[in-house]
mmCIF file of C-alpha atoms in Angstrom:
data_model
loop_
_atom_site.group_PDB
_atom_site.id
_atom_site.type_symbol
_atom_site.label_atom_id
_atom_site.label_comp_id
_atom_site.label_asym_id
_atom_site.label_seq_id
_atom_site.Cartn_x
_atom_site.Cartn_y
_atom_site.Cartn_z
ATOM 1 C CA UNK A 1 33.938 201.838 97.638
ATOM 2 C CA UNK A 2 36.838 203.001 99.939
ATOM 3 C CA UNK A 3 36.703 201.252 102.983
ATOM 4 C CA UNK A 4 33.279 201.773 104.511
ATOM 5 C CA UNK A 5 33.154 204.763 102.616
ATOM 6 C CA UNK A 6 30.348 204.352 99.459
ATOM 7 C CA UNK A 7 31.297 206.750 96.191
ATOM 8 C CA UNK A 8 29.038 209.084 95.325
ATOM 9 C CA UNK A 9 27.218 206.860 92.463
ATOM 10 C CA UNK A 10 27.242 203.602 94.627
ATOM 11 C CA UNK A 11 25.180 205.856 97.852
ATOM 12 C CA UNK A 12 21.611 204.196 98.493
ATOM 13 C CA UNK A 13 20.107 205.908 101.294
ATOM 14 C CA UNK A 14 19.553 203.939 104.680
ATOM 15 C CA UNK A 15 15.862 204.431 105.132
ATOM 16 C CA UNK A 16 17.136 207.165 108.222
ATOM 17 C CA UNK A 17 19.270 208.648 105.631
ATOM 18 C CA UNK A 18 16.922 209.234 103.321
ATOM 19 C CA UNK A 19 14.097 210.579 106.208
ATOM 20 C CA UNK A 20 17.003 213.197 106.586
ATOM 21 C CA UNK A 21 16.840 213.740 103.023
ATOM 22 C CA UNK A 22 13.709 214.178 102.164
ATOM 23 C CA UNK A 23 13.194 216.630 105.128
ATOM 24 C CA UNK A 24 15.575 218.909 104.064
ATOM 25 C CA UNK A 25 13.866 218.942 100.510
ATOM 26 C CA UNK A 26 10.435 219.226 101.798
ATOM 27 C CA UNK A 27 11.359 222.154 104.686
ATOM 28 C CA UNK A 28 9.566 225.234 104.432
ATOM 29 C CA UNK A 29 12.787 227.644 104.269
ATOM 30 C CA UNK A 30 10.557 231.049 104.587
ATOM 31 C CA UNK A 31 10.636 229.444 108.194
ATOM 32 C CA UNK A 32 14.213 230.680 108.462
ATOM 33 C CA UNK A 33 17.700 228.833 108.361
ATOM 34 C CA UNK A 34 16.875 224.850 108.854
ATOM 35 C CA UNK A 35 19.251 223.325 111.447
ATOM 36 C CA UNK A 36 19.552 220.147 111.926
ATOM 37 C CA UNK A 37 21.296 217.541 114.507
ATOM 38 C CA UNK A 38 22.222 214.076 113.640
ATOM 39 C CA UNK A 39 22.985 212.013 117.233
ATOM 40 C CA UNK A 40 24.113 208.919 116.822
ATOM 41 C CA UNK A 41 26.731 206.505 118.487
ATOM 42 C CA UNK A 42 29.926 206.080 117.098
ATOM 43 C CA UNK A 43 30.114 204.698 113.253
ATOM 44 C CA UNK A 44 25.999 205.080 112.537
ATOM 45 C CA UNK A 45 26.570 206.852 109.427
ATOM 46 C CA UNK A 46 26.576 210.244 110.244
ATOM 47 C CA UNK A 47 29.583 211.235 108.562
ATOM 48 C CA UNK A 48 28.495 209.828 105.053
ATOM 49 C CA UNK A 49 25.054 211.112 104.893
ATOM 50 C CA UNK A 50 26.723 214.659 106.124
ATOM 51 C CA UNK A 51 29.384 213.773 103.094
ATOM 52 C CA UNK A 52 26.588 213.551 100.493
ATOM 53 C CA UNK A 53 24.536 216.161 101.422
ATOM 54 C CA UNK A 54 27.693 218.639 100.899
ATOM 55 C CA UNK A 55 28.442 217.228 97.584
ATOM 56 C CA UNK A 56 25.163 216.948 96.107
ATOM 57 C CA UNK A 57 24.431 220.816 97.361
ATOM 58 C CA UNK A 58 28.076 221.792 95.525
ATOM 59 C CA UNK A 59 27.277 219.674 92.174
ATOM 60 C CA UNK A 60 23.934 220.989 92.072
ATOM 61 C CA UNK A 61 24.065 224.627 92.891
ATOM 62 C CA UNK A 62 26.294 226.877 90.962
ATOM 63 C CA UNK A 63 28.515 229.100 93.413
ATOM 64 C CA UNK A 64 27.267 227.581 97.205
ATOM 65 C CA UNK A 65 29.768 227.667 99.390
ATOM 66 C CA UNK A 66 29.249 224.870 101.877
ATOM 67 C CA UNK A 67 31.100 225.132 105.328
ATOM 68 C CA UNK A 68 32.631 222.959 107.239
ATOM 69 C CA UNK A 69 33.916 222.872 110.465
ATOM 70 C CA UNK A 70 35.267 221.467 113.867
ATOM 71 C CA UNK A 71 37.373 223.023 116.545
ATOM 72 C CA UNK A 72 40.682 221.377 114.897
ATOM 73 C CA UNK A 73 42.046 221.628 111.789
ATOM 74 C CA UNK A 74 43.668 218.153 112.197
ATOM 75 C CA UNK A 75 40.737 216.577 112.965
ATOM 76 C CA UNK A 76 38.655 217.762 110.687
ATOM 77 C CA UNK A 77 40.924 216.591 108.082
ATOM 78 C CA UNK A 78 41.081 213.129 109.553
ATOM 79 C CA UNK A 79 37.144 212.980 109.620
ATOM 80 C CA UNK A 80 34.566 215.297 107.596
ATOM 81 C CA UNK A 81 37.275 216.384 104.533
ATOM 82 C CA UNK A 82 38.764 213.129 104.437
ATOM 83 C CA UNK A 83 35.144 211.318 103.921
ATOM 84 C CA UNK A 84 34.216 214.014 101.532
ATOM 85 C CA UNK A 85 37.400 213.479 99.266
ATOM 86 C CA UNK A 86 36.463 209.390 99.627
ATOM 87 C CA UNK A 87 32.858 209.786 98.717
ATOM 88 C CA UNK A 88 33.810 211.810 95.544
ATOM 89 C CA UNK A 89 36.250 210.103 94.595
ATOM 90 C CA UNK A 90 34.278 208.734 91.548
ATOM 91 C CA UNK A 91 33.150 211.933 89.999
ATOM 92 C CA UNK A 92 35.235 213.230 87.220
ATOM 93 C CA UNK A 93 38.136 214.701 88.302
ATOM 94 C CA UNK A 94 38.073 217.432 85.827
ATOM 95 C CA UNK A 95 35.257 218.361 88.138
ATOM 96 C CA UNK A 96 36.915 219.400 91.055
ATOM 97 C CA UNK A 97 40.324 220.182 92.725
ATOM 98 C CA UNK A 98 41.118 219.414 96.298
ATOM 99 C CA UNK A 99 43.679 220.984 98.297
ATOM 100 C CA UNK A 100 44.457 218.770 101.085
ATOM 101 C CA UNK A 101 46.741 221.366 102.878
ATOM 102 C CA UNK A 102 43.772 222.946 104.242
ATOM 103 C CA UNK A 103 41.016 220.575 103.356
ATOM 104 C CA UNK A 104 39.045 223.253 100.926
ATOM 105 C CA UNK A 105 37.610 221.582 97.577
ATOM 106 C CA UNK A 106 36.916 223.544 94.439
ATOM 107 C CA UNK A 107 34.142 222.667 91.856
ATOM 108 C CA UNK A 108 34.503 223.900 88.304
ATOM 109 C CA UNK A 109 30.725 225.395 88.679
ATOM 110 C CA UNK A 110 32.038 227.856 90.784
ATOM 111 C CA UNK A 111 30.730 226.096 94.002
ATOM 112 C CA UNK A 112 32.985 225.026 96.969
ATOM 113 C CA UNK A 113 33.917 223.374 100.688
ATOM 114 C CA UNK A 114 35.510 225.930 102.913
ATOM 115 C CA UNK A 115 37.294 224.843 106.071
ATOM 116 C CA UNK A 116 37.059 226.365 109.597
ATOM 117 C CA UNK A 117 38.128 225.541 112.889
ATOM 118 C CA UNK A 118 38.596 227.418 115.770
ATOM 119 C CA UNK A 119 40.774 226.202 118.542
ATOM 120 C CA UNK A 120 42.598 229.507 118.385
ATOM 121 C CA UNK A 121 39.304 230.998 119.716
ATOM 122 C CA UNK A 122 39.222 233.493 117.282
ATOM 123 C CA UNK A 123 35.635 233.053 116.644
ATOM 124 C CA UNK A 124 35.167 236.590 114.605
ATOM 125 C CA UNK A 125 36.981 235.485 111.986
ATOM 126 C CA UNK A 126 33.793 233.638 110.906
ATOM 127 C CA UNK A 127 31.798 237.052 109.912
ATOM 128 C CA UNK A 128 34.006 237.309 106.648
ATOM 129 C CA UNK A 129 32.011 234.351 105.266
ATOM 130 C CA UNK A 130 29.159 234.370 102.789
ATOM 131 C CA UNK A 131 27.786 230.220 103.174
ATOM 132 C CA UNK A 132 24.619 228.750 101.704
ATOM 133 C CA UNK A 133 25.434 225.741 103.807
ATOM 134 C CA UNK A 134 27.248 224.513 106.940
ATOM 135 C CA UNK A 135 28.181 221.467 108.324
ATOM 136 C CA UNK A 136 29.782 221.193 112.262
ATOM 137 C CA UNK A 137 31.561 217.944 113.030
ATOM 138 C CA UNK A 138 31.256 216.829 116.983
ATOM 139 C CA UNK A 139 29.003 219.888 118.218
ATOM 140 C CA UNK A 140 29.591 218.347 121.509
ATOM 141 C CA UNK A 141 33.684 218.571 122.023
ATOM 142 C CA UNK A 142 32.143 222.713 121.793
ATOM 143 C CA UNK A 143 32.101 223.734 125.153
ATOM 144 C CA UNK A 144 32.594 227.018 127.239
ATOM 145 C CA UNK A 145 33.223 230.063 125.201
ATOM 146 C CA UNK A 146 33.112 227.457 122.125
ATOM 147 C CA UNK A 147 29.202 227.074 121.940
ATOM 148 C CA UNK A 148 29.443 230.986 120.440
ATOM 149 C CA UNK A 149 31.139 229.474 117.347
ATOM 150 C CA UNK A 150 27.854 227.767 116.624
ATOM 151 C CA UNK A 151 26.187 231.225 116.484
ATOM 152 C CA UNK A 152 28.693 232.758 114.467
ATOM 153 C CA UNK A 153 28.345 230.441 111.623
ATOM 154 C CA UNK A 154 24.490 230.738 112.009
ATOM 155 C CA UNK A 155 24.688 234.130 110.873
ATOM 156 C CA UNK A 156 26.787 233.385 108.063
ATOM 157 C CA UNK A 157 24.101 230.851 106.678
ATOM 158 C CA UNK A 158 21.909 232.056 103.713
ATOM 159 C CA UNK A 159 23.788 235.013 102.718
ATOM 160 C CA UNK A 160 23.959 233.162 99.072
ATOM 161 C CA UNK A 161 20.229 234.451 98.583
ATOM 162 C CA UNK A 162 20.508 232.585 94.601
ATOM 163 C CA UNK A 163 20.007 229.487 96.246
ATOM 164 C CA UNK A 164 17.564 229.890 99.203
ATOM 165 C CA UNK A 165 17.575 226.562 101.138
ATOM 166 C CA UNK A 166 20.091 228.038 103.830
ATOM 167 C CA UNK A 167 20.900 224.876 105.918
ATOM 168 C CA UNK A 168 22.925 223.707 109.094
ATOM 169 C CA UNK A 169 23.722 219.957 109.853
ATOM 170 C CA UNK A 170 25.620 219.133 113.109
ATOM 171 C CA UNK A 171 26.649 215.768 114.192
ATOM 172 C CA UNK A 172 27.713 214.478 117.788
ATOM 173 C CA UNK A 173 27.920 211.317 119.807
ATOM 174 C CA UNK A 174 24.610 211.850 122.478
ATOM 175 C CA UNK A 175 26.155 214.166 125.105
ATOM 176 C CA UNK A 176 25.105 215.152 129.142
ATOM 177 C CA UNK A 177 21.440 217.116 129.871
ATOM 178 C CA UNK A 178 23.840 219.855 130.572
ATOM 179 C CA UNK A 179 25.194 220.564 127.448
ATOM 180 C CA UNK A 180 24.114 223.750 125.278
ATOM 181 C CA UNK A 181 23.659 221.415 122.454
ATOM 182 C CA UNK A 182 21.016 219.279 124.284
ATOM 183 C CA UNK A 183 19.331 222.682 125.582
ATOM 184 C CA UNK A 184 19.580 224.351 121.922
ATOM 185 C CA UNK A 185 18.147 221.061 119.926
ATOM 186 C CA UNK A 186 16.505 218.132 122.159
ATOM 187 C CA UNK A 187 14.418 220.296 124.989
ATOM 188 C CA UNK A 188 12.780 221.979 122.109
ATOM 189 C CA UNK A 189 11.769 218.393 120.104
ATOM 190 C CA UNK A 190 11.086 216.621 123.735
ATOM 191 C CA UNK A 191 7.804 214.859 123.863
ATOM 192 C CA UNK A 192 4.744 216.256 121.643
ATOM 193 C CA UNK A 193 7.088 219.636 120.902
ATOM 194 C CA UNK A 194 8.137 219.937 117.434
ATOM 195 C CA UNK A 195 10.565 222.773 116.788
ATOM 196 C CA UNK A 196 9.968 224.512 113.779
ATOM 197 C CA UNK A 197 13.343 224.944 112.225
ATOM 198 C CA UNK A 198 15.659 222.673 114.359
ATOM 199 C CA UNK A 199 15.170 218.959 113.770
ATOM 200 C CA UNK A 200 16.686 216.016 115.752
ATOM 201 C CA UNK A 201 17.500 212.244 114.227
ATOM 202 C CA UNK A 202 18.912 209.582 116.455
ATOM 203 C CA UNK A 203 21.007 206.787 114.737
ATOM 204 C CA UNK A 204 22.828 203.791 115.852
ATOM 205 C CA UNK A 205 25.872 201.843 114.867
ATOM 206 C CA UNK A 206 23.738 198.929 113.700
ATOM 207 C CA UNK A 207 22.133 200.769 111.170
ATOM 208 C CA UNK A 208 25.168 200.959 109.607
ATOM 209 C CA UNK A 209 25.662 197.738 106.902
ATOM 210 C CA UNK A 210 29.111 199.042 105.624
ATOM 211 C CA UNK A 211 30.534 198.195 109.029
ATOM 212 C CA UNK A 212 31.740 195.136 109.444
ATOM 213 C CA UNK A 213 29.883 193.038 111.831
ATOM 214 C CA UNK A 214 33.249 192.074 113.962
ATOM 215 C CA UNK A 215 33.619 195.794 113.995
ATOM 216 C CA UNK A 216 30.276 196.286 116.036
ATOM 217 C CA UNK A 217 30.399 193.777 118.491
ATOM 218 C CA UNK A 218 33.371 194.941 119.071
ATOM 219 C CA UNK A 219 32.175 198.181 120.470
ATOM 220 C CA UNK A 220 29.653 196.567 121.876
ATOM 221 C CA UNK A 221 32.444 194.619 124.032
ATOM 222 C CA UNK A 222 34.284 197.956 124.762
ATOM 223 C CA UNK A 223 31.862 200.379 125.433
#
């Protein structure tokens, strides 16, 4: 294990985790692309179960092309690629090659994780793509002229039609009524509505056992 970080062969599902797992194996994809939103406080496993769910779709799928993106390239590096590289850390290494430069990883099947951000608000630059799957760290720092990036890579999703499932996870801290996020995935879900293809899961630090407990309180304290 690196840090709070679980390896790929050590990962046993949190019973949300595995809800969010389960779902995206069970969803009806002649519905359309599935999107899904995982809101959750700070350190409530988003980022891991987002990790696995990228390398399990690269390992087994032969030439996917998994997405993944957040308005920075920095940041992204610091949060999404760098818990990617952590969680795989355990597979073979003859089975993949990472290029920390720009945070893209190569799998010897032919299948890879392709980096995009777009604080240069070039947001066209997108429609070159061909994904099977994406996956948007903090939706919510997307504001402004930055919620069309989410569109963008919509359209890019499923254009791999040899694998079929075309899928969009999204994480995010919970965010203001007024944000396009909350209009786009919570309105629809509020209540008895049930969207068909966009699905919402709340999570909490607690829920998170890697964390150390001193760790928690302490947010508690601070926040």
């Amino acid at each position: 294990m690196n840090g709070s970080t679980p390896t790929f062969s050590e990962f046993i599902p949190l019973p949300l985790q595995m809800k969010v797992i389960r779902d995206i194996s069970r969803f009806d994809y002649s519905l359309g692309t599935h999107e899904i939103l995982l809101s959750g406080s700070v350190g409530s496993s988003k980022s891991i179960l987002m990790a696995h769910l990228i390398a399990r779709h690269c390992v087994e799928n032969v030439q996917a092309n998994c997405l993944i993106g957040r308005r920075a390239l920095p940041d992204l590096k610091e949060t999404l690629y760098k818990k990617i590289s952590e969680h795989i850390s355990d597979l073979p290494q003859t089975l993949y090659k990472e290029y920390d430069n720009n945070a893209e990883i190569r799998f010897r099947n032919g299948s890879q994780v392709t980096p995009r951000t777009w604080a240069d608000k070039k947001y066209l630059k997108l429609r070159s793509l061909e994904l099977s799957m994406a996956v948007i760290e903090e939706l919510t720092e997307n504001v402004g002229d930055d919620a069309q990036v989410y569109q963008e890579i919509k359209m890019r999703v499923g254009r791999l039609p040899h694998i079929g499932k075309p899928l969009i996870i999204s994480a995010t801290n919970p965010d203001a009524p007024s944000h396009w996020a909350y209009k786009y995935f919570i309105e629809p879900n509020l209540g008895d509505r049930k969207h068909p293809t966009r699905h919402v899961y709340y999570s909490r630090t607690e829920d998170n056992p890697y964390l150390p407990v001193s760790y928690i309180e302490q947010l508690k304290r601070d926040l």
